[in-house]
Tab-separated table of C-alpha atoms in Angstrom:
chain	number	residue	atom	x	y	z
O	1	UNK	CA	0.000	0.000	0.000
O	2	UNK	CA	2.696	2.389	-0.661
O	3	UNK	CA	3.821	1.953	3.027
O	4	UNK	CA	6.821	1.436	5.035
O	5	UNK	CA	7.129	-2.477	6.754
O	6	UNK	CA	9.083	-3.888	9.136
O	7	UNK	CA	9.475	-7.640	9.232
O	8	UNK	CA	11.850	-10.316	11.342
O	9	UNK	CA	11.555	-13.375	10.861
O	10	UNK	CA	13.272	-16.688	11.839
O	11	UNK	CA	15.684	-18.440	9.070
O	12	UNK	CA	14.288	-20.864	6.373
O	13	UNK	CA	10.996	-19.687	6.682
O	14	UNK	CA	11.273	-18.395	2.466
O	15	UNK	CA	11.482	-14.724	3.819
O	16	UNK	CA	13.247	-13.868	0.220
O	17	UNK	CA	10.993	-15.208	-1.563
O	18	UNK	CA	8.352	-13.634	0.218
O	19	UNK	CA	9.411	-9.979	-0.303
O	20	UNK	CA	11.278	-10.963	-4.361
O	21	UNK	CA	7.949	-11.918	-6.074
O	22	UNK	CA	5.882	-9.066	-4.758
O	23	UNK	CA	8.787	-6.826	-5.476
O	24	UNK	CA	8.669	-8.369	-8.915
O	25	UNK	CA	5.045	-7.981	-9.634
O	26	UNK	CA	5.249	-4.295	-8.737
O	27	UNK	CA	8.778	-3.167	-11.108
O	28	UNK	CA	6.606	-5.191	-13.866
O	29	UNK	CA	3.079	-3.215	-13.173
O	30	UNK	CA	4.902	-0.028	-12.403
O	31	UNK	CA	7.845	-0.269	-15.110
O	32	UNK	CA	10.150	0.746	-12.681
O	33	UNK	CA	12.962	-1.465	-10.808
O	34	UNK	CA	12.543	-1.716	-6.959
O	35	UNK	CA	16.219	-2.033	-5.411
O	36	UNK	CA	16.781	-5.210	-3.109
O	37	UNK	CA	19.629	-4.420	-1.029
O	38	UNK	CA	21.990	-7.473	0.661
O	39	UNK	CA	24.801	-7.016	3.453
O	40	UNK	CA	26.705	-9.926	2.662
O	41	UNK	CA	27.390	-11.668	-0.760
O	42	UNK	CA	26.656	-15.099	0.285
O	43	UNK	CA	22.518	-13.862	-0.031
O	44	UNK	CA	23.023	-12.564	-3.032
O	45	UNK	CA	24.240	-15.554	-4.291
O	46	UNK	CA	21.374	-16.859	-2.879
O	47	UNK	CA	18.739	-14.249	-4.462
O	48	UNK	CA	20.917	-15.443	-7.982
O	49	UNK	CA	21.076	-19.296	-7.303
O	50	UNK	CA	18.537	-20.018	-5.674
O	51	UNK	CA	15.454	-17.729	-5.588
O	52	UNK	CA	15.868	-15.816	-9.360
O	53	UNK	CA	14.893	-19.692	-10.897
O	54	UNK	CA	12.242	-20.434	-8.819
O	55	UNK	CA	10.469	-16.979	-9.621
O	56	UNK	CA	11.054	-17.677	-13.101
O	57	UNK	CA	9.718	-20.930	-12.922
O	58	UNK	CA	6.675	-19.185	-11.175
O	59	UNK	CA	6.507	-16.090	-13.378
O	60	UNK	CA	5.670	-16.650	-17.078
O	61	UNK	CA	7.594	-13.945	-18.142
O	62	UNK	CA	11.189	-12.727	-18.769
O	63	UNK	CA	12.833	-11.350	-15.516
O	64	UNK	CA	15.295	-9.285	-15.914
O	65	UNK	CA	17.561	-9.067	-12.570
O	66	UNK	CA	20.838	-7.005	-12.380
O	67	UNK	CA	23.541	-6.964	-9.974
O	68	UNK	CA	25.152	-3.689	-9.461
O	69	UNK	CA	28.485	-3.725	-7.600
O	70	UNK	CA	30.935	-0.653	-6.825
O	71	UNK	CA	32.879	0.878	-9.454
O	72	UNK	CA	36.242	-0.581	-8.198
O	73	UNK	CA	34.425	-4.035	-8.874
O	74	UNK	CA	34.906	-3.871	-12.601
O	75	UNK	CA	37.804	-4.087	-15.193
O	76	UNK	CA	38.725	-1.015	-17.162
O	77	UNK	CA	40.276	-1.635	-20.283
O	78	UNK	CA	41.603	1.261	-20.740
O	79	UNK	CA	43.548	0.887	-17.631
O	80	UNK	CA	44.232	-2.640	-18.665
O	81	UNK	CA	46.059	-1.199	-21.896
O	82	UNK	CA	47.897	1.235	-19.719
O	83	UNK	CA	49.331	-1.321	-17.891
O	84	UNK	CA	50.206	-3.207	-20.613
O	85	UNK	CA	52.330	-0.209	-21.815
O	86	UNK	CA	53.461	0.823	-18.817
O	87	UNK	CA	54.836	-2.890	-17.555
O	88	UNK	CA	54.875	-4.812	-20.245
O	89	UNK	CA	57.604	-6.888	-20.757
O	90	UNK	CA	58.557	-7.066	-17.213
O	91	UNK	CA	58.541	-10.615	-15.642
O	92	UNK	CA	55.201	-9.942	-13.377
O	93	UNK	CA	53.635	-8.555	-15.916
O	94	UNK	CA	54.259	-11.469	-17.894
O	95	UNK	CA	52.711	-13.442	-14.963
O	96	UNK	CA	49.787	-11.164	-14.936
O	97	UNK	CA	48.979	-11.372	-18.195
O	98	UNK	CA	49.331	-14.984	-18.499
O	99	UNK	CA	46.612	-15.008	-15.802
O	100	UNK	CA	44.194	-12.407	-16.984
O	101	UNK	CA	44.761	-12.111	-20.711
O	102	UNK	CA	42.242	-14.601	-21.971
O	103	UNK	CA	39.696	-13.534	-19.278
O	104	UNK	CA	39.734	-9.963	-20.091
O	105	UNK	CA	39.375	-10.508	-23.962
O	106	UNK	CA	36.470	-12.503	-23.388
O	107	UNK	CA	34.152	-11.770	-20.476
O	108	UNK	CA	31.031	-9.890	-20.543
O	109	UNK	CA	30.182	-8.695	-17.504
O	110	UNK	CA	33.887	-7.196	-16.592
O	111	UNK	CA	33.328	-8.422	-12.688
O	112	UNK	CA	36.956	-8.516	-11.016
O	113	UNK	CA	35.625	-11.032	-8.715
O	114	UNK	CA	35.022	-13.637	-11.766
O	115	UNK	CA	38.343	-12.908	-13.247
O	116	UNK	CA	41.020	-15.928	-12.549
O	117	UNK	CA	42.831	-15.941	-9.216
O	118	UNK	CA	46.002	-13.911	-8.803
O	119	UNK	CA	49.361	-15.022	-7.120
O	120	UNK	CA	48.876	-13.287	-4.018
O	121	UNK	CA	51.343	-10.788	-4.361
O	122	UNK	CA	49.984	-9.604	-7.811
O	123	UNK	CA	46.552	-8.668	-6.424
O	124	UNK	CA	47.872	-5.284	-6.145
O	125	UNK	CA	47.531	-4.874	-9.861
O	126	UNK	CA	43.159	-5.135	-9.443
O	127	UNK	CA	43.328	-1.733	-8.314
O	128	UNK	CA	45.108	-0.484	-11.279
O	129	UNK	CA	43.110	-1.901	-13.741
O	130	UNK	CA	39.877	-1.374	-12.223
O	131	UNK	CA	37.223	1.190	-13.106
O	132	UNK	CA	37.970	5.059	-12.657
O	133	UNK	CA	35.645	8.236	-12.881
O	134	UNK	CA	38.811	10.252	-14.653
O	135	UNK	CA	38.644	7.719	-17.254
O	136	UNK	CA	35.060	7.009	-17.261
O	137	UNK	CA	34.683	10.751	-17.902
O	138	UNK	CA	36.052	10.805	-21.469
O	139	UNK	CA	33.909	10.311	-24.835
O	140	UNK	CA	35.988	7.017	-25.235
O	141	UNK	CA	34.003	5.301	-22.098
O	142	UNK	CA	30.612	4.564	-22.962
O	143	UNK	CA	28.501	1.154	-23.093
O	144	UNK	CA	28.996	1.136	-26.793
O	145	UNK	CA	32.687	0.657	-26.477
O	146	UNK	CA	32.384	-2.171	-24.111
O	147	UNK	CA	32.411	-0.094	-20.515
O	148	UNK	CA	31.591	-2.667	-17.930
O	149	UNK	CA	30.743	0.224	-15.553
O	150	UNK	CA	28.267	1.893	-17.476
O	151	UNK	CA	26.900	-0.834	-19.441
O	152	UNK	CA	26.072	-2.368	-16.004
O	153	UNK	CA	23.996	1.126	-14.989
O	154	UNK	CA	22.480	1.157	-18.320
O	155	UNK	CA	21.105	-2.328	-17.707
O	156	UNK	CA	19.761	-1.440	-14.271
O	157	UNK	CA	17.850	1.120	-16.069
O	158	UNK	CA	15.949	-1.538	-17.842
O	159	UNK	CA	15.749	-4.175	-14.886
O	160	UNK	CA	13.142	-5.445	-12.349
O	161	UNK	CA	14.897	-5.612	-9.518
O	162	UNK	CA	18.411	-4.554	-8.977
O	163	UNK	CA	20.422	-6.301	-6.218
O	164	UNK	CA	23.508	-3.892	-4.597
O	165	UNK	CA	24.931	-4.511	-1.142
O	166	UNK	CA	24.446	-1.995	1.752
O	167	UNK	CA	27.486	0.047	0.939
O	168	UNK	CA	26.921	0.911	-2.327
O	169	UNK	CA	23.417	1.595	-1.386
O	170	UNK	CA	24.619	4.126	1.431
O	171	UNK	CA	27.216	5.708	-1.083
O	172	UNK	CA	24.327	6.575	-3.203
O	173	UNK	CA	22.044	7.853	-0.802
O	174	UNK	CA	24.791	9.673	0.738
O	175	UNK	CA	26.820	11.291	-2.245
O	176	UNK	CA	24.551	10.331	-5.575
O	177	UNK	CA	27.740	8.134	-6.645
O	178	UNK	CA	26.809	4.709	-6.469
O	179	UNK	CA	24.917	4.720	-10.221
O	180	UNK	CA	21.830	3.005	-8.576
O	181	UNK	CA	18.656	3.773	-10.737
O	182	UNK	CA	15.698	6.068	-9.934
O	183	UNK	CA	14.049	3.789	-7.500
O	184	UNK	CA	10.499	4.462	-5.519
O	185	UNK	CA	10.680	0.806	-4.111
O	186	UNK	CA	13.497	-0.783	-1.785
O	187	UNK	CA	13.977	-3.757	0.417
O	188	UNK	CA	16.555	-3.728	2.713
O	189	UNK	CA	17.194	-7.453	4.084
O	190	UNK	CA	19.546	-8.308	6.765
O	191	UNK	CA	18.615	-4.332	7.791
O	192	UNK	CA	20.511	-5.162	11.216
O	193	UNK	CA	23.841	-4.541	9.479
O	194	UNK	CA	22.320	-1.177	8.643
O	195	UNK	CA	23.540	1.974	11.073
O	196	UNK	CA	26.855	0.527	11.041
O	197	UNK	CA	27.543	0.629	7.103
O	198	UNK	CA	25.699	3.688	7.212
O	199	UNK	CA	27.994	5.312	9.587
O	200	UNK	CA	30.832	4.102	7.673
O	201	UNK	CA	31.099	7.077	4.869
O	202	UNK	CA	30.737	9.948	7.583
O	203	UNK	CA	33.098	8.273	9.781
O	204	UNK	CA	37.237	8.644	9.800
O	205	UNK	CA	39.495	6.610	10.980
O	206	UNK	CA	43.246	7.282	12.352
O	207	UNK	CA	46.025	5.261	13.882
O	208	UNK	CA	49.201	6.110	15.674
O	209	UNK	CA	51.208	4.333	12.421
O	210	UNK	CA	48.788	6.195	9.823
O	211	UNK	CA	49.249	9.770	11.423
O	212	UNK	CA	53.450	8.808	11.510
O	213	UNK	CA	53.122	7.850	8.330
O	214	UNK	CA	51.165	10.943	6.938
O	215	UNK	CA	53.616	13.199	9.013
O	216	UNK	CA	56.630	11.746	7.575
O	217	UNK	CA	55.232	11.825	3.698
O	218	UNK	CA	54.761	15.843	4.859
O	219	UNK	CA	58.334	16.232	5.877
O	220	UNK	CA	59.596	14.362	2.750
O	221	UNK	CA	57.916	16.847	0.715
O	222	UNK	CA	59.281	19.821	2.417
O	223	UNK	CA	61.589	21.925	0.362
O	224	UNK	CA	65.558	21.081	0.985
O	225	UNK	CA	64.711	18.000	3.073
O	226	UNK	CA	67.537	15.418	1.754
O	227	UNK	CA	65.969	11.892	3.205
């Protein structure tokens, strides 16, 4: 009824399934996606594995379910090709691309966490080859030219229900940066985990090591200072 709910219930009882094929029948009657939002992964494997089939086994019609993730969460090619030119040739670069080559030709939805797994101490490298707003703001990044990062937003456009985790969800409520659709419908399960993730962007955090460290980068960077 256009109200707000409140519900706890017990696990096993099909609580998912209660709230996905209502929230399905209204983004299909209303043409608009209603947001489901998940704390950890493991349910949103489940909402994917589990619960998307049955509904579709239920529902005689396509459903069309899209899982947004943060920007950092997808592979830039761009960036990929930078690092290409900027390490190539070099012997973990070689390793890298031995790993990821193949995979980054070929996959379609760009999600780091489906690429191959890295030697441990080349997992640096995800964070330079991920998605990044200064190259996402060019002409050159769009869906059209493969853009995992957009084409994923575009498709949420066009979806019934999007599935995000709490974090992104809070990073678009707070700052209008998360690329979430327009949305006048959300569920929030495992809500519990709630005021702490939302606390998280308005909070800062600060050690004795990270202030040492921060003062020391300031007195390297002071003119005449030799080491």
């Amino acid at each position: 009824h256009g109200e707000v709910v409140l519900v706890e219930a017990p696990t096993g009882v099909g609580k998912s399934l209660g709230y996905l094929l209502p929230a399905l029948f209204w983004a299909m009657r209303s043409d608009t996606p209603c947001v489901v939002s998940t704390y950890t992964k493991q349910l949103q494997d489940q909402i994917i594995g589990k619960e998307l089939p049955r509904m579709r086994r239920l529902v005689d019609r396509t459903i069309r379910v899209v899982v947004l993730k943060g920007r950092s969460s997808y592979l830039c090619r761009q960036r990929w090709d930078h690092f290409l030119a900027e390490q190539g040739g070099t012997a973990d670069a070689e390793r890298i691309v031995t790993a990821l080559q193949r995979w980054v030709d070929y996959t379609e939805s760009g999600g780091l966490s489906e690429a191959p797994a890295l030697h441990p101490g080349d997992l640096p490298v995800l964070a330079r080859i991920c998605s990044d707003d200064r190259f996402c703001a060019t002409n050159r990044c769009r869906p059209e030219t493969g853009c995992f990062y957009k084409t994923s937003r575009k498709d949420a456009k066009d979806a019934h229900l999007v599935i995000v985790n709490h974090a992104l969800l809070m990073t678009d409520l707070f700052g209008g940066r998360g690329g979430i659709p327009a949305f006048d419908a959300l569920v929030v399960d495992e809500a519990h985990h709630l005021p702490h993730v939302a606390a998280e962007p308005l909070s800062f955090a600060a050690s004795d090591r990270s202030l040492e460290g921060a003062l020391r980068g300031q007195r390297r960077e002071q003119p005449g200072h030799q080491g």
